């Protein structure tokens, strides 16, 4: 397995990920997917290491997936649930993290409803001179790197199961549809998918698209995408990212190879941004009829949890000809094993 190129200690954002790092994660995850297909689905790689899952916000698949990934690597896992923790007695988040450090945690997987908490914990761990690696498992509306990496892995393994790599997506068209404004999944996916050379088309109601991009939106009725959105990152070697924005779903779906739909994040909406869920489904829901605009072999992704019948029609969600939703969940374990392995690599 390739570790020689890996120097990243924390995985907090994909904004500055390099093509080599993406390909290293993809290739390492492919090796672990092979491990997971064996009868004994466990390797001793992280034996004696402690992975602490600090989930300050609810989660089903991400938390379980990280826990299983750590266990498959033979690490000891500590699980923390905010509601039953000392946070309710007034302890600060950083003091909670320091408690886990004192118990010998080697890696911390952090989710929080506020953007920036994993970064703050990583900074504190560095300040204390610890070698703890911090992995962002979703921070507010900011980023969710492991989700975007598992989405990338799911798509790339479909195109070449043995050798998933970025270049497979060059010149593909990928639509991301729905509540982009509140979605950390979309933010991380924008970085990863535009790093491949694919055209990425965002579509959603204007009230659910980032205001920053408002001037670049395609007017209703105008089917052509205007100029690409100006996204760059100072630390990233990747230029020429091809990202477009639409207020209607149809131009984004036209000839798309992959469609990613996103949950309406009602818990993050502070005001009424939609007339009704029924109307949202009528205008932006992914249905069999709408998929006819895409390439014939189009595939649909959704990070879950799904509001059935809102962002995607219920029957389509369960149709293996189109839906990659359960493959995404399966990929999640291999990709998270790859991340924990690579981050723990220096210490094994
Ligand atoms: C996402 C999340 O929590 O950001 N889910 C996930 O991690 N699989 C998306 C969502 O909550 O809609």
mmCIF file of C-alpha atoms and ligand atoms in Angstrom:
data_model
loop_
_atom_site.group_PDB
_atom_site.id
_atom_site.type_symbol
_atom_site.label_atom_id
_atom_site.label_comp_id
_atom_site.label_asym_id
_atom_site.label_seq_id
_atom_site.Cartn_x
_atom_site.Cartn_y
_atom_site.Cartn_z
ATOM 1 C CA UNK A 1 0.000 0.000 0.000
ATOM 2 C CA UNK A 2 1.242 3.467 -0.907
ATOM 3 C CA UNK A 3 2.117 5.605 2.090
ATOM 4 C CA UNK A 4 5.348 7.201 0.975
ATOM 5 C CA UNK A 5 3.565 10.218 -0.495
ATOM 6 C CA UNK A 6 1.372 10.826 2.548
ATOM 7 C CA UNK A 7 2.436 13.641 4.866
ATOM 8 C CA UNK A 8 -0.931 15.011 6.015
ATOM 9 C CA UNK A 9 -1.368 14.719 9.765
ATOM 10 C CA UNK A 10 -4.977 15.972 10.073
ATOM 11 C CA UNK A 11 -7.748 15.641 7.471
ATOM 12 C CA UNK A 12 -9.895 18.719 7.995
ATOM 13 C CA UNK A 13 -10.767 19.947 4.495
ATOM 14 C CA UNK A 14 -10.332 18.936 0.872
ATOM 15 C CA UNK A 15 -9.680 22.500 -0.301
ATOM 16 C CA UNK A 16 -5.928 21.955 -0.456
ATOM 17 C CA UNK A 17 -5.840 18.228 -1.283
ATOM 18 C CA UNK A 18 -3.425 17.393 -4.084
ATOM 19 C CA UNK A 19 -4.106 14.958 -6.954
ATOM 20 C CA UNK A 20 -1.502 12.594 -5.459
ATOM 21 C CA UNK A 21 -3.318 12.603 -2.121
ATOM 22 C CA UNK A 22 -6.659 11.824 -3.785
ATOM 23 C CA UNK A 23 -5.134 8.972 -5.765
ATOM 24 C CA UNK A 24 -3.370 7.628 -2.658
ATOM 25 C CA UNK A 25 -6.670 7.529 -0.750
ATOM 26 C CA UNK A 26 -8.443 5.859 -3.709
ATOM 27 C CA UNK A 27 -5.769 3.214 -4.188
ATOM 28 C CA UNK A 28 -5.426 2.495 -0.460
ATOM 29 C CA UNK A 29 -9.218 2.203 -0.144
ATOM 30 C CA UNK A 30 -9.207 -0.280 -3.051
ATOM 31 C CA UNK A 31 -6.758 -2.472 -1.088
ATOM 32 C CA UNK A 32 -8.968 -2.299 1.992
ATOM 33 C CA UNK A 33 -12.061 -3.103 -0.062
ATOM 34 C CA UNK A 34 -10.262 -6.323 -0.948
ATOM 35 C CA UNK A 35 -9.592 -6.984 2.764
ATOM 36 C CA UNK A 36 -13.305 -6.445 3.465
ATOM 37 C CA UNK A 37 -14.241 -9.078 0.906
ATOM 38 C CA UNK A 38 -12.202 -11.762 2.730
ATOM 39 C CA UNK A 39 -13.645 -14.165 5.239
ATOM 40 C CA UNK A 40 -11.583 -12.582 8.028
ATOM 41 C CA UNK A 41 -12.197 -8.914 7.439
ATOM 42 C CA UNK A 42 -9.585 -7.600 9.817
ATOM 43 C CA UNK A 43 -5.946 -6.505 9.627
ATOM 44 C CA UNK A 44 -3.595 -5.757 12.564
ATOM 45 C CA UNK A 45 -2.488 -2.370 11.161
ATOM 46 C CA UNK A 46 -3.603 -0.137 14.053
ATOM 47 C CA UNK A 47 -3.255 -2.676 16.849
ATOM 48 C CA UNK A 48 -2.671 -0.902 20.144
ATOM 49 C CA UNK A 49 -3.848 2.449 18.786
ATOM 50 C CA UNK A 50 -6.877 4.284 20.127
ATOM 51 C CA UNK A 51 -9.387 6.005 17.844
ATOM 52 C CA UNK A 52 -11.821 8.310 19.665
ATOM 53 C CA UNK A 53 -15.061 9.110 17.878
ATOM 54 C CA UNK A 54 -16.154 12.492 19.178
ATOM 55 C CA UNK A 55 -19.606 13.029 17.703
ATOM 56 C CA UNK A 56 -21.125 16.161 19.160
ATOM 57 C CA UNK A 57 -23.980 15.922 16.597
ATOM 58 C CA UNK A 58 -26.287 13.045 15.612
ATOM 59 C CA UNK A 59 -25.077 10.547 13.054
ATOM 60 C CA UNK A 60 -25.911 7.017 11.947
ATOM 61 C CA UNK A 61 -23.744 6.043 9.021
ATOM 62 C CA UNK A 62 -20.686 8.244 9.519
ATOM 63 C CA UNK A 63 -20.201 7.294 13.174
ATOM 64 C CA UNK A 64 -20.830 3.577 12.640
ATOM 65 C CA UNK A 65 -18.656 3.579 9.538
ATOM 66 C CA UNK A 66 -15.698 5.173 11.349
ATOM 67 C CA UNK A 67 -16.146 2.782 14.267
ATOM 68 C CA UNK A 68 -16.196 -0.248 11.999
ATOM 69 C CA UNK A 69 -13.236 1.062 9.987
ATOM 70 C CA UNK A 70 -11.171 1.484 13.167
ATOM 71 C CA UNK A 71 -12.170 -1.996 14.393
ATOM 72 C CA UNK A 72 -11.303 -3.603 11.049
ATOM 73 C CA UNK A 73 -7.833 -2.076 11.487
ATOM 74 C CA UNK A 74 -7.670 -3.598 15.012
ATOM 75 C CA UNK A 75 -7.661 -0.219 16.787
ATOM 76 C CA UNK A 76 -9.418 0.231 20.128
ATOM 77 C CA UNK A 77 -12.344 2.617 19.770
ATOM 78 C CA UNK A 78 -13.856 5.061 22.211
ATOM 79 C CA UNK A 79 -17.305 6.379 21.444
ATOM 80 C CA UNK A 80 -18.637 9.561 22.841
ATOM 81 C CA UNK A 81 -22.225 10.772 22.734
ATOM 82 C CA UNK A 82 -22.735 14.444 23.531
ATOM 83 C CA UNK A 83 -26.110 13.995 25.232
ATOM 84 C CA UNK A 84 -24.724 11.626 27.888
ATOM 85 C CA UNK A 85 -21.331 13.310 28.315
ATOM 86 C CA UNK A 86 -19.820 15.836 30.722
ATOM 87 C CA UNK A 87 -20.638 18.554 28.184
ATOM 88 C CA UNK A 88 -24.038 18.597 29.875
ATOM 89 C CA UNK A 89 -22.184 19.496 33.118
ATOM 90 C CA UNK A 90 -20.485 22.463 31.495
ATOM 91 C CA UNK A 91 -17.194 20.958 30.299
ATOM 92 C CA UNK A 92 -15.805 22.673 27.202
ATOM 93 C CA UNK A 93 -15.211 20.828 23.935
ATOM 94 C CA UNK A 94 -11.458 21.349 24.168
ATOM 95 C CA UNK A 95 -11.410 19.966 27.719
ATOM 96 C CA UNK A 96 -13.364 16.926 26.514
ATOM 97 C CA UNK A 97 -10.792 16.409 23.746
ATOM 98 C CA UNK A 98 -7.941 16.785 26.264
ATOM 99 C CA UNK A 99 -9.584 14.120 28.448
ATOM 100 C CA UNK A 100 -9.421 11.681 25.525
ATOM 101 C CA UNK A 101 -5.820 12.728 24.861
ATOM 102 C CA UNK A 102 -4.950 11.932 28.480
ATOM 103 C CA UNK A 103 -6.484 8.477 28.009
ATOM 104 C CA UNK A 104 -4.098 7.852 25.145
ATOM 105 C CA UNK A 105 -6.169 8.597 22.031
ATOM 106 C CA UNK A 106 -3.999 8.486 18.904
ATOM 107 C CA UNK A 107 -6.655 9.768 16.511
ATOM 108 C CA UNK A 108 -9.830 11.775 16.971
ATOM 109 C CA UNK A 109 -12.757 11.714 14.569
ATOM 110 C CA UNK A 110 -14.794 14.837 15.201
ATOM 111 C CA UNK A 111 -18.281 15.923 14.163
ATOM 112 C CA UNK A 112 -19.917 19.123 15.376
ATOM 113 C CA UNK A 113 -22.846 21.276 14.323
ATOM 114 C CA UNK A 114 -20.600 24.353 14.290
ATOM 115 C CA UNK A 115 -18.026 24.882 11.551
ATOM 116 C CA UNK A 116 -14.446 24.954 12.801
ATOM 117 C CA UNK A 117 -14.607 22.635 15.831
ATOM 118 C CA UNK A 118 -12.386 19.851 14.355
ATOM 119 C CA UNK A 119 -9.901 22.551 13.315
ATOM 120 C CA UNK A 120 -9.902 23.993 16.847
ATOM 121 C CA UNK A 121 -9.276 20.554 18.368
ATOM 122 C CA UNK A 122 -6.485 19.865 15.848
ATOM 123 C CA UNK A 123 -4.857 23.222 16.701
ATOM 124 C CA UNK A 124 -5.072 22.431 20.421
ATOM 125 C CA UNK A 125 -3.550 18.971 19.905
ATOM 126 C CA UNK A 126 -0.675 20.539 17.947
ATOM 127 C CA UNK A 127 -0.215 23.280 20.551
ATOM 128 C CA UNK A 128 0.088 20.627 23.250
ATOM 129 C CA UNK A 129 2.762 18.894 21.183
ATOM 130 C CA UNK A 130 0.685 15.716 20.893
ATOM 131 C CA UNK A 131 0.883 13.561 17.793
ATOM 132 C CA UNK A 132 -2.898 13.083 17.685
ATOM 133 C CA UNK A 133 -4.374 13.241 14.179
ATOM 134 C CA UNK A 134 -7.813 14.825 13.818
ATOM 135 C CA UNK A 135 -10.289 13.848 11.141
ATOM 136 C CA UNK A 136 -13.225 16.091 10.340
ATOM 137 C CA UNK A 137 -16.386 13.960 10.205
ATOM 138 C CA UNK A 138 -18.578 16.954 9.341
ATOM 139 C CA UNK A 139 -18.423 20.475 10.788
ATOM 140 C CA UNK A 140 -21.548 22.633 10.441
ATOM 141 C CA UNK A 141 -22.032 23.846 6.897
ATOM 142 C CA UNK A 142 -18.303 23.740 6.216
ATOM 143 C CA UNK A 143 -16.880 20.354 5.110
ATOM 144 C CA UNK A 144 -17.285 16.597 5.280
ATOM 145 C CA UNK A 145 -14.090 15.280 3.659
ATOM 146 C CA UNK A 146 -14.564 11.539 4.273
ATOM 147 C CA UNK A 147 -18.031 11.653 2.682
ATOM 148 C CA UNK A 148 -16.700 13.329 -0.473
ATOM 149 C CA UNK A 149 -13.815 10.842 -0.627
ATOM 150 C CA UNK A 150 -16.188 7.892 -0.365
ATOM 151 C CA UNK A 151 -18.388 9.444 -3.059
ATOM 152 C CA UNK A 152 -15.312 9.805 -5.278
ATOM 153 C CA UNK A 153 -14.268 6.223 -4.540
ATOM 154 C CA UNK A 154 -17.785 4.930 -5.336
ATOM 155 C CA UNK A 155 -17.795 6.678 -8.717
ATOM 156 C CA UNK A 156 -14.205 5.775 -9.635
ATOM 157 C CA UNK A 157 -14.556 2.092 -8.691
ATOM 158 C CA UNK A 158 -17.619 1.885 -10.913
ATOM 159 C CA UNK A 159 -15.462 3.044 -13.830
ATOM 160 C CA UNK A 160 -12.406 0.911 -12.967
ATOM 161 C CA UNK A 161 -12.861 -1.420 -9.975
ATOM 162 C CA UNK A 162 -9.189 -2.391 -9.691
ATOM 163 C CA UNK A 163 -7.573 0.954 -10.235
ATOM 164 C CA UNK A 164 -9.803 3.821 -9.082
ATOM 165 C CA UNK A 165 -8.113 7.171 -9.852
ATOM 166 C CA UNK A 166 -8.935 10.814 -10.487
ATOM 167 C CA UNK A 167 -8.338 10.821 -14.229
ATOM 168 C CA UNK A 168 -11.283 8.452 -14.792
ATOM 169 C CA UNK A 169 -13.606 11.407 -14.262
ATOM 170 C CA UNK A 170 -11.889 13.797 -16.645
ATOM 171 C CA UNK A 171 -14.511 15.331 -18.951
ATOM 172 C CA UNK A 172 -17.439 13.619 -17.189
ATOM 173 C CA UNK A 173 -20.426 15.717 -16.197
ATOM 174 C CA UNK A 174 -21.610 15.571 -12.586
ATOM 175 C CA UNK A 175 -24.726 17.349 -11.289
ATOM 176 C CA UNK A 176 -25.111 18.208 -7.596
ATOM 177 C CA UNK A 177 -28.746 19.023 -6.894
ATOM 178 C CA UNK A 178 -30.577 20.418 -3.887
ATOM 179 C CA UNK A 179 -29.755 22.256 -0.703
ATOM 180 C CA UNK A 180 -26.216 23.323 -1.570
ATOM 181 C CA UNK A 181 -26.360 26.281 0.830
ATOM 182 C CA UNK A 182 -26.523 24.166 3.993
ATOM 183 C CA UNK A 183 -24.509 21.207 2.719
ATOM 184 C CA UNK A 184 -21.014 20.395 3.937
ATOM 185 C CA UNK A 185 -21.184 17.314 1.694
ATOM 186 C CA UNK A 186 -21.552 19.585 -1.352
ATOM 187 C CA UNK A 187 -18.697 21.832 -0.223
ATOM 188 C CA UNK A 188 -16.247 18.935 0.087
ATOM 189 C CA UNK A 189 -17.507 17.321 -3.110
ATOM 190 C CA UNK A 190 -17.006 20.555 -5.017
ATOM 191 C CA UNK A 191 -13.305 20.434 -4.142
ATOM 192 C CA UNK A 192 -12.828 16.744 -4.929
ATOM 193 C CA UNK A 193 -14.946 16.455 -8.050
ATOM 194 C CA UNK A 194 -13.554 19.608 -9.666
ATOM 195 C CA UNK A 195 -10.050 18.244 -8.967
ATOM 196 C CA UNK A 196 -10.746 15.408 -11.410
ATOM 197 C CA UNK A 197 -11.260 17.594 -14.470
ATOM 198 C CA UNK A 198 -15.001 16.789 -14.510
ATOM 199 C CA UNK A 199 -17.574 19.509 -15.132
ATOM 200 C CA UNK A 200 -19.542 19.963 -11.926
ATOM 201 C CA UNK A 201 -22.988 21.585 -12.218
ATOM 202 C CA UNK A 202 -24.779 22.788 -9.103
ATOM 203 C CA UNK A 203 -28.558 23.200 -9.248
ATOM 204 C CA UNK A 204 -31.086 24.280 -6.667
ATOM 205 C CA UNK A 205 -33.591 26.958 -5.785
ATOM 206 C CA UNK A 206 -31.862 30.377 -5.516
ATOM 207 C CA UNK A 207 -32.709 30.447 -1.786
ATOM 208 C CA UNK A 208 -30.660 27.247 -1.294
ATOM 209 C CA UNK A 209 -27.595 28.294 -3.293
ATOM 210 C CA UNK A 210 -24.709 30.235 -1.725
ATOM 211 C CA UNK A 211 -25.304 33.985 -2.103
ATOM 212 C CA UNK A 212 -21.646 34.387 -2.983
ATOM 213 C CA UNK A 213 -22.394 32.772 -6.326
ATOM 214 C CA UNK A 214 -25.698 34.571 -7.004
ATOM 215 C CA UNK A 215 -24.316 36.643 -9.860
ATOM 216 C CA UNK A 216 -23.239 33.512 -11.684
ATOM 217 C CA UNK A 217 -26.618 31.734 -11.642
ATOM 218 C CA UNK A 218 -28.289 30.783 -14.889
ATOM 219 C CA UNK A 219 -31.565 32.654 -15.346
ATOM 220 C CA UNK A 220 -34.717 30.562 -15.435
ATOM 221 C CA UNK A 221 -35.340 29.476 -18.994
ATOM 222 C CA UNK A 222 -31.738 29.942 -20.017
ATOM 223 C CA UNK A 223 -30.467 26.413 -20.635
ATOM 224 C CA UNK A 224 -26.784 27.231 -21.085
ATOM 225 C CA UNK A 225 -24.339 27.500 -18.193
ATOM 226 C CA UNK A 226 -22.562 30.821 -18.055
ATOM 227 C CA UNK A 227 -18.915 31.185 -17.108
ATOM 228 C CA UNK A 228 -17.500 28.837 -14.437
ATOM 229 C CA UNK A 229 -17.684 29.955 -10.815
ATOM 230 C CA UNK A 230 -14.418 31.394 -9.555
ATOM 231 C CA UNK A 231 -13.252 28.853 -6.990
ATOM 232 C CA UNK A 232 -9.608 28.475 -6.133
ATOM 233 C CA UNK A 233 -7.590 27.854 -2.991
ATOM 234 C CA UNK A 234 -4.214 29.448 -2.258
ATOM 235 C CA UNK A 235 -2.716 26.164 -1.058
ATOM 236 C CA UNK A 236 -4.072 24.037 -3.895
ATOM 237 C CA UNK A 237 -2.049 23.127 -6.980
ATOM 238 C CA UNK A 238 -5.294 22.528 -8.896
ATOM 239 C CA UNK A 239 -6.374 25.259 -11.293
ATOM 240 C CA UNK A 240 -9.107 25.352 -13.972
ATOM 241 C CA UNK A 241 -11.842 23.926 -11.798
ATOM 242 C CA UNK A 242 -15.006 23.629 -13.879
ATOM 243 C CA UNK A 243 -17.943 24.539 -11.627
ATOM 244 C CA UNK A 244 -21.270 25.903 -12.902
ATOM 245 C CA UNK A 245 -24.459 27.037 -11.197
ATOM 246 C CA UNK A 246 -28.104 26.725 -12.301
ATOM 247 C CA UNK A 247 -31.391 27.761 -10.765
ATOM 248 C CA UNK A 248 -33.214 25.094 -12.762
ATOM 249 C CA UNK A 249 -32.392 21.422 -12.521
ATOM 250 C CA UNK A 250 -32.793 20.544 -16.212
ATOM 251 C CA UNK A 251 -29.615 22.168 -17.605
ATOM 252 C CA UNK A 252 -27.584 20.543 -14.842
ATOM 253 C CA UNK A 253 -29.007 17.105 -15.647
ATOM 254 C CA UNK A 254 -28.623 17.396 -19.433
ATOM 255 C CA UNK A 255 -26.131 14.658 -20.494
ATOM 256 C CA UNK A 256 -24.925 14.150 -16.923
ATOM 257 C CA UNK A 257 -22.963 10.975 -16.109
ATOM 258 C CA UNK A 258 -23.610 11.189 -12.372
ATOM 259 C CA UNK A 259 -26.250 12.982 -10.297
ATOM 260 C CA UNK A 260 -25.743 13.646 -6.613
ATOM 261 C CA UNK A 261 -28.850 14.712 -4.729
ATOM 262 C CA UNK A 262 -28.715 16.285 -1.288
ATOM 263 C CA UNK A 263 -31.035 16.198 1.675
ATOM 264 C CA UNK A 264 -32.998 19.336 2.451
ATOM 265 C CA UNK A 265 -31.282 20.282 5.716
ATOM 266 C CA UNK A 266 -34.377 21.496 7.509
ATOM 267 C CA UNK A 267 -32.566 21.610 10.857
ATOM 268 C CA UNK A 268 -30.172 24.243 9.464
ATOM 269 C CA UNK A 269 -32.821 26.442 7.854
ATOM 270 C CA UNK A 270 -33.487 29.506 9.968
ATOM 271 C CA UNK A 271 -36.297 30.856 7.800
ATOM 272 C CA UNK A 272 -38.806 29.604 5.259
ATOM 273 C CA UNK A 273 -36.703 29.044 2.159
ATOM 274 C CA UNK A 274 -39.141 26.777 0.302
ATOM 275 C CA UNK A 275 -42.851 27.040 -0.501
ATOM 276 C CA UNK A 276 -43.452 23.323 0.258
ATOM 277 C CA UNK A 277 -41.712 19.959 0.049
ATOM 278 C CA UNK A 278 -44.208 18.919 -2.632
ATOM 279 C CA UNK A 279 -43.319 21.870 -4.795
ATOM 280 C CA UNK A 280 -39.608 21.273 -4.214
ATOM 281 C CA UNK A 281 -40.027 17.691 -5.418
ATOM 282 C CA UNK A 282 -41.933 18.869 -8.471
ATOM 283 C CA UNK A 283 -39.217 21.309 -9.499
ATOM 284 C CA UNK A 284 -35.986 19.716 -8.259
ATOM 285 C CA UNK A 285 -36.746 16.125 -7.234
ATOM 286 C CA UNK A 286 -34.777 13.424 -9.048
ATOM 287 C CA UNK A 287 -37.276 11.175 -10.813
ATOM 288 C CA UNK A 288 -37.119 8.608 -13.607
ATOM 289 C CA UNK A 289 -38.552 11.180 -16.000
ATOM 290 C CA UNK A 290 -35.887 13.745 -15.173
ATOM 291 C CA UNK A 291 -33.136 11.151 -15.524
ATOM 292 C CA UNK A 292 -34.077 10.812 -19.207
ATOM 293 C CA UNK A 293 -32.201 14.094 -19.707
ATOM 294 C CA UNK A 294 -28.983 12.437 -18.518
ATOM 295 C CA UNK A 295 -26.708 9.889 -20.206
ATOM 296 C CA UNK A 296 -28.496 6.504 -20.524
ATOM 297 C CA UNK A 297 -26.180 4.846 -17.990
ATOM 298 C CA UNK A 298 -26.421 7.695 -15.452
ATOM 299 C CA UNK A 299 -26.028 6.825 -11.776
ATOM 300 C CA UNK A 300 -27.515 8.612 -8.775
ATOM 301 C CA UNK A 301 -25.815 9.251 -5.434
ATOM 302 C CA UNK A 302 -27.164 10.540 -2.120
ATOM 303 C CA UNK A 303 -25.088 10.843 1.084
ATOM 304 C CA UNK A 304 -28.066 9.916 3.263
ATOM 305 C CA UNK A 305 -30.129 10.252 5.315
ATOM 306 C CA UNK A 306 -32.782 10.576 2.584
ATOM 307 C CA UNK A 307 -36.149 12.293 2.764
ATOM 308 C CA UNK A 308 -37.887 9.688 0.604
ATOM 309 C CA UNK A 309 -40.012 11.221 -2.112
ATOM 310 C CA UNK A 310 -38.598 14.726 -1.591
ATOM 311 C CA UNK A 311 -35.099 15.014 -3.103
ATOM 312 C CA UNK A 312 -35.415 11.662 -4.910
ATOM 313 C CA UNK A 313 -38.439 9.538 -5.760
ATOM 314 C CA UNK A 314 -38.775 6.530 -3.499
ATOM 315 C CA UNK A 315 -38.714 3.871 -6.246
ATOM 316 C CA UNK A 316 -35.619 5.371 -7.881
ATOM 317 C CA UNK A 317 -33.777 5.337 -4.575
ATOM 318 C CA UNK A 318 -34.244 1.549 -4.395
ATOM 319 C CA UNK A 319 -33.510 0.811 -8.063
ATOM 320 C CA UNK A 320 -30.034 -0.758 -8.376
ATOM 321 C CA UNK A 321 -29.875 0.147 -12.069
ATOM 322 C CA UNK A 322 -29.558 3.807 -11.108
ATOM 323 C CA UNK A 323 -28.931 4.119 -7.395
ATOM 324 C CA UNK A 324 -25.440 3.958 -5.855
ATOM 325 C CA UNK A 325 -26.718 4.758 -2.368
ATOM 326 C CA UNK A 326 -25.912 1.419 -0.750
ATOM 327 C CA UNK A 327 -22.537 1.232 -2.551
ATOM 328 C CA UNK A 328 -21.728 4.622 -1.005
ATOM 329 C CA UNK A 329 -22.333 3.218 2.472
ATOM 330 C CA UNK A 330 -20.211 0.140 1.703
ATOM 331 C CA UNK A 331 -17.409 2.272 0.229
ATOM 332 C CA UNK A 332 -17.442 4.390 3.387
ATOM 333 C CA UNK A 333 -15.805 1.690 5.507
ATOM 334 C CA UNK A 334 -12.927 1.073 3.047
ATOM 335 C CA UNK A 335 -12.317 4.802 2.538
ATOM 336 C CA UNK A 336 -12.316 5.511 6.281
ATOM 337 C CA UNK A 337 -9.948 2.582 6.844
ATOM 338 C CA UNK A 338 -7.686 4.173 4.222
ATOM 339 C CA UNK A 339 -7.786 7.567 5.966
ATOM 340 C CA UNK A 340 -7.092 6.129 9.427
ATOM 341 C CA UNK A 341 -4.320 3.955 7.989
ATOM 342 C CA UNK A 342 -2.674 6.840 6.137
ATOM 343 C CA UNK A 343 -2.955 9.231 9.087
ATOM 344 C CA UNK A 344 -1.657 6.589 11.485
ATOM 345 C CA UNK A 345 1.028 5.493 9.029
ATOM 346 C CA UNK A 346 3.894 7.420 10.601
ATOM 347 C CA UNK A 347 3.391 5.777 13.970
ATOM 348 C CA UNK A 348 2.999 2.104 13.110
HETATM 349 C C1 LIG B 1 -24.590 14.158 5.723
HETATM 350 C C2 LIG B 1 -24.112 15.025 6.854
HETATM 351 O O1 LIG B 1 -24.293 14.700 8.023
HETATM 352 O O2 LIG B 1 -23.538 16.037 6.532
HETATM 353 N N1 LIG B 1 -24.804 12.837 5.990
HETATM 354 C C3 LIG B 1 -23.774 11.971 6.134
HETATM 355 O O3 LIG B 1 -22.798 12.242 6.778
HETATM 356 N N2 LIG B 1 -23.874 10.808 5.474
HETATM 357 C C4 LIG B 1 -25.654 14.769 4.951
HETATM 358 C C5 LIG B 1 -26.937 15.136 5.622
HETATM 359 O O4 LIG B 1 -27.041 15.213 6.848
HETATM 360 O O5 LIG B 1 -27.872 15.411 4.889
#
